[in-house]
CSV table of C-alpha atoms in Angstrom, one decimal:
chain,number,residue,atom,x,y,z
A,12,UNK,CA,14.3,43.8,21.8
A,13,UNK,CA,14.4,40.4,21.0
A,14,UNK,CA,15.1,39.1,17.2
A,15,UNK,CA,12.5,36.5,15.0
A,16,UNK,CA,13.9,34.5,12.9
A,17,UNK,CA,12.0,32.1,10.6
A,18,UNK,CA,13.8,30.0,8.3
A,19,UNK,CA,11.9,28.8,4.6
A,20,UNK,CA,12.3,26.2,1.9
A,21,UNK,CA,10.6,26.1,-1.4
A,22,UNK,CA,11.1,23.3,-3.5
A,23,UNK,CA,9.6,22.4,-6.6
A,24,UNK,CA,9.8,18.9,-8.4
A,25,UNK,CA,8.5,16.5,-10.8
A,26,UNK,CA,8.6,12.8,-11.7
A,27,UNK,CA,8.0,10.8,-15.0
A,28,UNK,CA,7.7,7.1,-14.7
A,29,UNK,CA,6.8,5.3,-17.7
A,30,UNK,CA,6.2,1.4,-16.9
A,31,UNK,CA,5.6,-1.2,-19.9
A,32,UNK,CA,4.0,-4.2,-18.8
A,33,UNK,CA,3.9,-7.5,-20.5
A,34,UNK,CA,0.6,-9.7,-18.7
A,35,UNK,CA,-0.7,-13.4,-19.3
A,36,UNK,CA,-1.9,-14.2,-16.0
A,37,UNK,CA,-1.3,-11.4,-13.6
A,38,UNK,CA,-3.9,-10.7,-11.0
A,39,UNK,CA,-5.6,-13.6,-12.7
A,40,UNK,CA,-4.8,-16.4,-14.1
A,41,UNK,CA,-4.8,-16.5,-18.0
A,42,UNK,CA,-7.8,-18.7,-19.5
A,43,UNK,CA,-7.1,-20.9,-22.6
A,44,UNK,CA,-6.3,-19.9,-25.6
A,45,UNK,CA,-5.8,-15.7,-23.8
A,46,UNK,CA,-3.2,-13.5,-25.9
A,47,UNK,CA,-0.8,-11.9,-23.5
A,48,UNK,CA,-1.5,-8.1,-23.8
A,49,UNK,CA,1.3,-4.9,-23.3
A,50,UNK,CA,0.7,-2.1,-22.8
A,51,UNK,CA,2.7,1.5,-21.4
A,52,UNK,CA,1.2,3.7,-18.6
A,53,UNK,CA,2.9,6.3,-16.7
A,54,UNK,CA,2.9,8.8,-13.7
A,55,UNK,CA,3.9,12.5,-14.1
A,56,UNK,CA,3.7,14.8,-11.4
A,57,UNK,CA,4.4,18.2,-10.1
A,58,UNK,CA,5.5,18.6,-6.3
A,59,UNK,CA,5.2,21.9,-4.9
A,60,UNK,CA,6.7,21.9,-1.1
A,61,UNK,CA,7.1,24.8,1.2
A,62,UNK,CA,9.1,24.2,5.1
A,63,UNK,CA,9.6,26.4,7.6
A,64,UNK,CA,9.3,26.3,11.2
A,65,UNK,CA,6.0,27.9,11.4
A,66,UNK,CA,3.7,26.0,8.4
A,67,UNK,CA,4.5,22.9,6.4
A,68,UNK,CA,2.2,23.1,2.8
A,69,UNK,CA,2.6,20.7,-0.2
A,70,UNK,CA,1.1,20.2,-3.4
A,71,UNK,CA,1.0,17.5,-5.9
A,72,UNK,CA,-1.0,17.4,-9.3
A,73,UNK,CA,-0.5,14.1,-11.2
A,74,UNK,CA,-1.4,13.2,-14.5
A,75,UNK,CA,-2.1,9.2,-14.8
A,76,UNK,CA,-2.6,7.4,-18.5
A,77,UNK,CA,-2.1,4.9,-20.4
A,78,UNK,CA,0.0,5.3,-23.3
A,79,UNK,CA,-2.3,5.7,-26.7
A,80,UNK,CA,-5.6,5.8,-24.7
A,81,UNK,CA,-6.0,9.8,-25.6
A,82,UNK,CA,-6.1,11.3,-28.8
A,83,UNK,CA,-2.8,13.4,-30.1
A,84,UNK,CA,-4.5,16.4,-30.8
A,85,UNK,CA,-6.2,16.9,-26.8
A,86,UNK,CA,-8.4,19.7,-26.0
A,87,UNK,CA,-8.9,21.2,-22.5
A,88,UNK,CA,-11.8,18.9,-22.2
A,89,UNK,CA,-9.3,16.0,-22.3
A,90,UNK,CA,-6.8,17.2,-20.0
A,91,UNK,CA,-7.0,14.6,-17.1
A,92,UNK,CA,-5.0,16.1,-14.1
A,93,UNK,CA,-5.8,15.7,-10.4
A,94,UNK,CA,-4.8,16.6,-7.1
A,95,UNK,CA,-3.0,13.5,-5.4
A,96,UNK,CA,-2.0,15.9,-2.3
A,97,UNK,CA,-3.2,19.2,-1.2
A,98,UNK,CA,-2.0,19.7,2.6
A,99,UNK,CA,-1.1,22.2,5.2
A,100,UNK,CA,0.5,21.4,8.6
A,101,UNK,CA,0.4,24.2,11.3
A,102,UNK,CA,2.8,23.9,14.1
A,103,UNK,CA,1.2,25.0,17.2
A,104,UNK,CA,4.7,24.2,18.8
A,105,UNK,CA,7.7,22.1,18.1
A,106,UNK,CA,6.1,18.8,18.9
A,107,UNK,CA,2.5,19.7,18.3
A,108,UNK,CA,1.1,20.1,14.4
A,109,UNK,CA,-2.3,19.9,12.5
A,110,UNK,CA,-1.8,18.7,9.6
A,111,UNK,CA,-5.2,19.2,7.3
A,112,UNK,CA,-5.8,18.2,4.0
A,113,UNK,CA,-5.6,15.2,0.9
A,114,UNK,CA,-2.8,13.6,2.4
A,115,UNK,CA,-0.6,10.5,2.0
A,116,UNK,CA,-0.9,7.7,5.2
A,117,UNK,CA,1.9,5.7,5.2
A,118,UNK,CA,2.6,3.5,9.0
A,119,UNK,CA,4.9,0.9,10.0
A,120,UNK,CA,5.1,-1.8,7.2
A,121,UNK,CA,2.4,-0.3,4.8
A,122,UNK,CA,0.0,-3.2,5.5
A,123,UNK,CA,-2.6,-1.4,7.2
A,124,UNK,CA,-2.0,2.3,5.7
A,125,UNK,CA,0.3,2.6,2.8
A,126,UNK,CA,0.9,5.2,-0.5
A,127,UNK,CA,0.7,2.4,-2.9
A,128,UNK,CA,2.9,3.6,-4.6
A,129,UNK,CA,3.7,1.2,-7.0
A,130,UNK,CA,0.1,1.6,-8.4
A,131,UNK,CA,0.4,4.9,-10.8
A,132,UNK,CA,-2.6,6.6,-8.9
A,133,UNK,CA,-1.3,5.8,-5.5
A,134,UNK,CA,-3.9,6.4,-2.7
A,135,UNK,CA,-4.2,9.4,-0.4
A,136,UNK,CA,-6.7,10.6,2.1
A,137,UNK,CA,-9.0,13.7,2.8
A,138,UNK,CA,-8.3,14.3,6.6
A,139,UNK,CA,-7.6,15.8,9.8
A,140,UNK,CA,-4.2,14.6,11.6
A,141,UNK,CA,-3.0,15.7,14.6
A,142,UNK,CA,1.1,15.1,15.5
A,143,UNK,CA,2.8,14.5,18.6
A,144,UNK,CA,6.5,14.3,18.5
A,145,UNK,CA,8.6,14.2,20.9
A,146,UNK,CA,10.6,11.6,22.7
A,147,UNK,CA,7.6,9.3,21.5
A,148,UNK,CA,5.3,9.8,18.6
A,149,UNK,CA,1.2,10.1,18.8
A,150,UNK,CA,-1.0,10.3,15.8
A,151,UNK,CA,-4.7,10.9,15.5
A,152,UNK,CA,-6.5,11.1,12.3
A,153,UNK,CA,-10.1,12.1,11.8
A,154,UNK,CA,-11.9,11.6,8.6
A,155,UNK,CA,-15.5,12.6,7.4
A,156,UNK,CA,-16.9,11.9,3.7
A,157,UNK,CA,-19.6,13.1,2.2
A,158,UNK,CA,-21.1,14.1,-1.3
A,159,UNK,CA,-22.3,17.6,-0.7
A,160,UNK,CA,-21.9,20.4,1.4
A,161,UNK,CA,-26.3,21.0,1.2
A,162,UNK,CA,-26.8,18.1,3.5
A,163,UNK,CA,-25.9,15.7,5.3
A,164,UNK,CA,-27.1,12.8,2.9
A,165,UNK,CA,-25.9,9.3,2.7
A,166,UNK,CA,-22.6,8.7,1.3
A,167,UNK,CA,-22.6,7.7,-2.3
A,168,UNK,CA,-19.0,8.4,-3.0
A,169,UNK,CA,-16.0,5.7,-4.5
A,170,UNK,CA,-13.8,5.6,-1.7
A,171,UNK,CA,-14.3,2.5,1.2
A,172,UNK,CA,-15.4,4.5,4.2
A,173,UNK,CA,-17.8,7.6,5.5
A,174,UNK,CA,-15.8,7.7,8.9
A,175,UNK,CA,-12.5,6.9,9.7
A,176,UNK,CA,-10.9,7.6,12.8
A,177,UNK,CA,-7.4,5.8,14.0
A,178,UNK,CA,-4.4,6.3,16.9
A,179,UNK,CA,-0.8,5.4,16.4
A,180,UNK,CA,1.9,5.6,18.9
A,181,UNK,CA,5.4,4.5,18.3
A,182,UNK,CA,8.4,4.9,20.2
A,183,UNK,CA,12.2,3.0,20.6
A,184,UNK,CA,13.7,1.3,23.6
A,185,UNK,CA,17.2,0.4,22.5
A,186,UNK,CA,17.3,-1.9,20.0
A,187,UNK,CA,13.7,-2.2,20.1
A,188,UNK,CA,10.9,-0.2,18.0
A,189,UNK,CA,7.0,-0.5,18.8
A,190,UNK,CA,4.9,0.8,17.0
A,191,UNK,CA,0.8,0.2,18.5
A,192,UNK,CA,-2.4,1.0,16.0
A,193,UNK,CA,-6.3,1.6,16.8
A,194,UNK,CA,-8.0,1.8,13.7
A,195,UNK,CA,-12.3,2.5,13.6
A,196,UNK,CA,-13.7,2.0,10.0
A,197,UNK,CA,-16.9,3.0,9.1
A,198,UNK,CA,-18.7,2.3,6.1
A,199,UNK,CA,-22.1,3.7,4.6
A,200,UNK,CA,-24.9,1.0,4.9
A,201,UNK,CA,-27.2,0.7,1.7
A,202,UNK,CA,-31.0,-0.4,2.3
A,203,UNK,CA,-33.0,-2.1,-0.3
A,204,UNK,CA,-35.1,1.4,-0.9
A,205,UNK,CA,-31.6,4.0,-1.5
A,206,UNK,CA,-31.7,4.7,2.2
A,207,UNK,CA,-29.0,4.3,5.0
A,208,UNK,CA,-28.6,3.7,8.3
A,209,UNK,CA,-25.6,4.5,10.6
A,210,UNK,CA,-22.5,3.6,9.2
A,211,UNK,CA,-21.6,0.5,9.7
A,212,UNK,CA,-18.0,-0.1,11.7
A,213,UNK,CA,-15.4,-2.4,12.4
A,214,UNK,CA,-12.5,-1.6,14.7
A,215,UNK,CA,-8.3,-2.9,13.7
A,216,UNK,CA,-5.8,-3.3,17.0
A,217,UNK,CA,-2.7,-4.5,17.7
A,218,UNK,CA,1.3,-3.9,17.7
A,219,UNK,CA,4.4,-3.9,15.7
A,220,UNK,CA,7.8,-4.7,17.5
A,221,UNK,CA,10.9,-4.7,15.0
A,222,UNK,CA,14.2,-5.6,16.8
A,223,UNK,CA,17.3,-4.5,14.5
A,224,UNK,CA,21.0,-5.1,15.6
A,225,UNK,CA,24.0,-5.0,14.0
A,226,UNK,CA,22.9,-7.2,11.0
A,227,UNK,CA,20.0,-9.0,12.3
A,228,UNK,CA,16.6,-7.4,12.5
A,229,UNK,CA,13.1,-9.4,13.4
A,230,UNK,CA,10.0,-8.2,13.3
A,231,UNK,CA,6.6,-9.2,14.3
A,232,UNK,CA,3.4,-8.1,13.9
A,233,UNK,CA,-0.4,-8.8,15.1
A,234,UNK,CA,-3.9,-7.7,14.7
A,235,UNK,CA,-7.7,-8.3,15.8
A,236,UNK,CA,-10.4,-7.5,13.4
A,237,UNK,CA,-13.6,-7.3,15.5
A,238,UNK,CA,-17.2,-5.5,14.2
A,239,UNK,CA,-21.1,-6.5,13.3
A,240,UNK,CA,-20.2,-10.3,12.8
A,241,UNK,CA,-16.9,-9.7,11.9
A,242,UNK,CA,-13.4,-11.4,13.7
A,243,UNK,CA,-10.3,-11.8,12.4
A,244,UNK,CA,-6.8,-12.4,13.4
A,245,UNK,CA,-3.4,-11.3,11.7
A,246,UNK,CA,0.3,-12.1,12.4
A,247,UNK,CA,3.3,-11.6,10.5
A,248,UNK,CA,7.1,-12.9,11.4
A,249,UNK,CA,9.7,-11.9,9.6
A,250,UNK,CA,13.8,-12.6,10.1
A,251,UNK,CA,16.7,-10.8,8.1
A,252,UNK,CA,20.0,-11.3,8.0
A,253,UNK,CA,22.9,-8.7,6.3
A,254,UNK,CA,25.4,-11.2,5.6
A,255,UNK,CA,27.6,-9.0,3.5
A,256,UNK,CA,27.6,-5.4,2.4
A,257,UNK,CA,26.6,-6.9,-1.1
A,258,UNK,CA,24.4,-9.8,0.2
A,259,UNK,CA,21.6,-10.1,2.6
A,260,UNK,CA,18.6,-12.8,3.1
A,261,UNK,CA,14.8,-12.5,4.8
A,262,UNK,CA,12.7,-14.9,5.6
A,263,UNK,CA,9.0,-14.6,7.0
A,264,UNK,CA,5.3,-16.3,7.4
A,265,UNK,CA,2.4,-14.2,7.3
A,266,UNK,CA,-1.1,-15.6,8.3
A,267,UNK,CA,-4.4,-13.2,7.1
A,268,UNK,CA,-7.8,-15.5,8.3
A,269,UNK,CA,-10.4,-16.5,5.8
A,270,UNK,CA,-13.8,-17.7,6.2
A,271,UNK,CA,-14.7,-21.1,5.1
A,272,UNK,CA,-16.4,-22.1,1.9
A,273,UNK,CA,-18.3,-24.7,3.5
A,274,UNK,CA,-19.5,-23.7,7.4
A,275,UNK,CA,-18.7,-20.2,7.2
A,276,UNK,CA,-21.3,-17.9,8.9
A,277,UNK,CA,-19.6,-15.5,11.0
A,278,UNK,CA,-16.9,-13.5,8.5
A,279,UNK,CA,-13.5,-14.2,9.9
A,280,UNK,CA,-12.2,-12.9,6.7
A,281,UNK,CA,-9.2,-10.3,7.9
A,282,UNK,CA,-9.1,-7.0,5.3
A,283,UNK,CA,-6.0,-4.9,5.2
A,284,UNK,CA,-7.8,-2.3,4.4
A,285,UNK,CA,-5.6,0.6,3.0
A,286,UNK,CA,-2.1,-0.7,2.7
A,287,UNK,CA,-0.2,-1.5,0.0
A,288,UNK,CA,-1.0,-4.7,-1.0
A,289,UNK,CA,1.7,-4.6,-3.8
A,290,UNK,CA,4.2,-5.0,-1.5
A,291,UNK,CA,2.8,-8.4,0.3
A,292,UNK,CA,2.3,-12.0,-1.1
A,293,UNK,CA,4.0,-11.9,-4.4
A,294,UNK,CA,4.5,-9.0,-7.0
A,295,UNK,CA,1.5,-10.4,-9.5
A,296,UNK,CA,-1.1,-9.6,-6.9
A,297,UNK,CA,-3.1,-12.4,-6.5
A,298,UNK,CA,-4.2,-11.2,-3.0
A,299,UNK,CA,-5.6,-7.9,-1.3
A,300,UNK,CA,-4.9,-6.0,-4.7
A,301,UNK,CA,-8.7,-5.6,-5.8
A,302,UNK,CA,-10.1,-9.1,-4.3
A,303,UNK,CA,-9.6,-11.7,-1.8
A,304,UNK,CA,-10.9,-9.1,0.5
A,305,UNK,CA,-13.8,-11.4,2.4
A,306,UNK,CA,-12.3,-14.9,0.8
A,307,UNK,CA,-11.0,-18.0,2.5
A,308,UNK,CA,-7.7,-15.4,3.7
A,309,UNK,CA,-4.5,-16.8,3.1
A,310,UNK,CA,-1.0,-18.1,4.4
A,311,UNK,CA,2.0,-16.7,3.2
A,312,UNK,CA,5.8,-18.9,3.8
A,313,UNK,CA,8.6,-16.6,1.7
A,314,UNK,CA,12.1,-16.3,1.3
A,315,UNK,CA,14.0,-13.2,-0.1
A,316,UNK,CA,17.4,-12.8,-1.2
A,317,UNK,CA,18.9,-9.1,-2.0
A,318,UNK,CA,22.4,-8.8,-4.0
A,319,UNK,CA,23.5,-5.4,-4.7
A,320,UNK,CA,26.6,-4.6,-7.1
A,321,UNK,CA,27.9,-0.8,-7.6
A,322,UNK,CA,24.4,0.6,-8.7
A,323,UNK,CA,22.9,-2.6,-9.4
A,324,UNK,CA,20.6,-4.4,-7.7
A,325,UNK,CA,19.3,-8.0,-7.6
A,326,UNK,CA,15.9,-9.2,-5.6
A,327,UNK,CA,14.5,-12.4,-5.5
A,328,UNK,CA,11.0,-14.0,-4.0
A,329,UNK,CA,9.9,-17.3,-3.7
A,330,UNK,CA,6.1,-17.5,-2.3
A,331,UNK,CA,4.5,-20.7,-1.2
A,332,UNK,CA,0.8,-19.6,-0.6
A,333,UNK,CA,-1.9,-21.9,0.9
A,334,UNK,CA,-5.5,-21.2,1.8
A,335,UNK,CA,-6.2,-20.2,6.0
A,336,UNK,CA,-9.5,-21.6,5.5
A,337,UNK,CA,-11.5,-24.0,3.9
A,338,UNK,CA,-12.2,-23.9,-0.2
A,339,UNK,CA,-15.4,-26.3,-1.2
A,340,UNK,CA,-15.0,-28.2,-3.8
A,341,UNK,CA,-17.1,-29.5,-6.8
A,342,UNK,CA,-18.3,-31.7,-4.8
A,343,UNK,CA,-18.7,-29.9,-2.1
A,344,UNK,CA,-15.7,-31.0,0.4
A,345,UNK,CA,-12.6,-29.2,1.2
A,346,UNK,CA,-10.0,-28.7,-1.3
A,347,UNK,CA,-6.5,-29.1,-0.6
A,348,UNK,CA,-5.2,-26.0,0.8
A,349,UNK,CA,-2.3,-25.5,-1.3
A,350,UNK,CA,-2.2,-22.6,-3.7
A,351,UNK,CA,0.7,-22.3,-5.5
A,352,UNK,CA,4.0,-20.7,-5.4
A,353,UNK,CA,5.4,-17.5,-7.3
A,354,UNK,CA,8.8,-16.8,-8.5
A,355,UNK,CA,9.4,-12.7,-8.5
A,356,UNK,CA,13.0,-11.5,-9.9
A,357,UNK,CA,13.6,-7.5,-9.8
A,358,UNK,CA,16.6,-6.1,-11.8
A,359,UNK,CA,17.4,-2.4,-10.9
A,360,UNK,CA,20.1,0.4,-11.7
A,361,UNK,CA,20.7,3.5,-10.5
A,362,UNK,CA,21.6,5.9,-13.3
A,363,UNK,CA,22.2,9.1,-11.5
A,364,UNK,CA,20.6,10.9,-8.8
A,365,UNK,CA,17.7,11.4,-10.5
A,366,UNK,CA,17.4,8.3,-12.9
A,367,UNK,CA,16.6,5.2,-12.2
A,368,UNK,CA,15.5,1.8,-14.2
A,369,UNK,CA,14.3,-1.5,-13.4
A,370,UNK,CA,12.8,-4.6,-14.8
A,371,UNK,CA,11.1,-8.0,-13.5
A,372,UNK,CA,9.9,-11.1,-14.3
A,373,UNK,CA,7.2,-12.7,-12.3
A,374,UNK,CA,5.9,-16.9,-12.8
A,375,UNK,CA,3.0,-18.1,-11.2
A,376,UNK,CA,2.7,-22.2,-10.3
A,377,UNK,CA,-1.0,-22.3,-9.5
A,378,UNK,CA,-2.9,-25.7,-8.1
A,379,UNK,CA,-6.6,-26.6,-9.2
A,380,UNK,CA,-7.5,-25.1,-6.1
A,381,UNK,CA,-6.2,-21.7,-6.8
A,382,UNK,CA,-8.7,-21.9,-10.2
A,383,UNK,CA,-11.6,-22.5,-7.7
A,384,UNK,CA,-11.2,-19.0,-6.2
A,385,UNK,CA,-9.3,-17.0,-8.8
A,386,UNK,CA,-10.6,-18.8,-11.7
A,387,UNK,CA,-8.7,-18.8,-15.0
A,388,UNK,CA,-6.1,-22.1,-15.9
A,389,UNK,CA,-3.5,-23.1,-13.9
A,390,UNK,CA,-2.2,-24.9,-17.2
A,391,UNK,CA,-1.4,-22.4,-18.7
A,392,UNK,CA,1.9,-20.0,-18.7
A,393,UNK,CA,0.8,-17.2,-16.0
A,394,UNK,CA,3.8,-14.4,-16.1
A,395,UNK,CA,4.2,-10.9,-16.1
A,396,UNK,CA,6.8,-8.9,-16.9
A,397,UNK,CA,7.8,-5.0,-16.4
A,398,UNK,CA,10.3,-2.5,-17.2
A,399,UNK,CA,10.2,1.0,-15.8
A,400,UNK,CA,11.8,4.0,-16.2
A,401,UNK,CA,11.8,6.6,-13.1
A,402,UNK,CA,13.0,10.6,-13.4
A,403,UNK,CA,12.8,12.7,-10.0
A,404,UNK,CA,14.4,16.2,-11.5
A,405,UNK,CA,14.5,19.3,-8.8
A,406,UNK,CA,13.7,22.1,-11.0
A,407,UNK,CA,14.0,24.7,-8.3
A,408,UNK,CA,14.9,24.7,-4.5
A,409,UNK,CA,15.9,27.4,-2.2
């Protein structure tokens, strides 16, 4: 008689990250005569994992606040924790899983589905994924919202869509990863009288080849945004280059189309939907964090330079940003395109292997035409700086 053996990991975690912000201008720019405000806010959470070969579970409550924004003496009515994650993946075999539950999506690059991590909330999903793993990898998620579980009502809910449904495959020839993404949005439809229709949807397609050798790795990435009046393009090229151990430079151009100010009809405004936006077109988040979802899109040139000493590290970004469409002016005619350039600087050490701490500086060099859609001076001083204190602590593993 043959012997079962099933092999199981419990760990449980935490993190405390603490970031102090310093903002005149960020995410806007500053208007005259606008104090700079700081502020603290921080992440703490509790990870509760579980792996063996049979059932994958995890569990993640996180407390988000801002520093002085609840009273010392808190009751249970205060207390403000959620449930970022809440999942459990079943393995039907060794390439086959469900995995069920609030759930992280994180693809590729981050620019279509990302953690946002850098945002203390982060995002997660409520879904259905199914896994395929083997010499290639297949995903397909499936997501239904809805308010109640009386009816099926319209949905009045906070996040972006009713329905969601995408596909990713990826797999590696050589040097050479692809990575291929089908992405159907839909998202509840409001009449005049509180009533709804269909959701409404719009469909995202398109690859992701990355080619890494040695110390050179390019990537390139495109997609069409198609739906009820809706097309729009994206591309991204980016080239890196590891010239030393120590010292290693990217450069890249990424294109997201806008529709025009002044002959618009049809919205060719591209929308990257659930990514994180943090980590594209400069650190202040001008763009795709919050707004500039159905603007005049935008064009991206950047260089990055990444110097790393013992457990130091240094990273610098220089964005030159222009419009992809046309922004109407005063009096009516076509601005010109150009909309500034940001300066981001990130300073980091690694303390131990479980503290970390870093700190940057971020300067905005905005053009009249960058007021016209983001309003605020571009005369005045538009920084932001950070500092940030990270602790991952394993309290228990087995």
């Amino acid at each position: 008689m043959g012997v079962s053996t099933t092999f199981a990991q419990f760990t449980l975690s935490g993190e405390f990250r603490p970031r102090t912000e310093m903002n005149h201008g960020y995410k806007a720019m500053a208007g005259p005569d606008q104090d700079a405000s700081l502020f603290t806010a921080q992440r703490t959470r509790v990870n509760f994992i579980y792996k063996s070969d049979k059932v994958k579970t995890k569990l993640v409550l996180q407390d988000v606040r801002t520093w002085g924004n609840e009273k010392q003496l808190v009751t249970n009515h205060d207390f403000g924790t959620s449930v970022h994650e809440a999942w459990a993946e079943v393995m039907f075999s060794k390439s086959f899983s469900l995995k069920a539950g609030r759930q992280e999506l994180v693809y590729d690059d981050h620019r279509i589905f990302g953690n946002v991590g850098w945002a203390h909330q982060a995002r997660s999903h409520d879904l259905a994924l199914f896994k395929f793993e083997k010499k290639f990898k297949l995903h397909v998620g499936v997501a239904y919202n809805e308010n109640t579980t009386v009816s099926n009502n319209l949905y009045q809910g906070a996040d972006a869509y009713k329905a969601m449904q995408f596909l990713w495959f990826n797999n590696s020839f050589g040097d050479l990863n692809l990575s291929v993404l089908f992405l159907n949005n839909g998202v509840e439809q409001f009449n005049s009288d509180s009533t709804s229709s269909a959701p409404k949807y719009s469909q995202t397609v398109g690859p992701r080849l990355v080619y890494k050798k040695d110390n050179l790795n390019v990537g390139g990435t495109f997609y069409y945004q198609m739906g009820d009046n809706l097309a729009a393009m994206y591309y991204h090229l980016e080239a890196g280059y590891k010239l030393s151990d120590k010292f290693s430079l990217n450069a890249g151009y990424e294109a997201l189309s806008g529709t025009s100010q002044i002959d618009g009809t049809e919205d060719n405004s591209f929308k990257p939907l659930y990514g994180t936006n943090h980590k594209f077109n400069g650190f202040m988040d001008y763009f795709y964090v919050g707004s500039h979802m159905k603007s005049v899109g935008l064009n991206d040139l950047y260089l990055k330079a990444n110097y790393k000493l013992g457990a130091y590290s240094l990273t610098g970004f220089v964005h030159m940003f222009s419009a992809a469409a046309d922004v109407m002016g005063a009096d009516g005619k076509a601005m010109d395109a150009n909309l500034g350039t940001e300066i981001d600087l990130v300073i980091g050490r690694k303390i131990n292997d479980m503290a970390s701490i870093a700190c940057g500086y971020s300067h905005m060099l905005a053009t009249e035409t960058m007021e016209t859609i983001r309003g605020g001076s571009a005369d005045e001083l538009n920084n932001w700086a950070w500092v940030m204190l990270t602790v991952k602590p394993t309290f228990f593993s087995n």
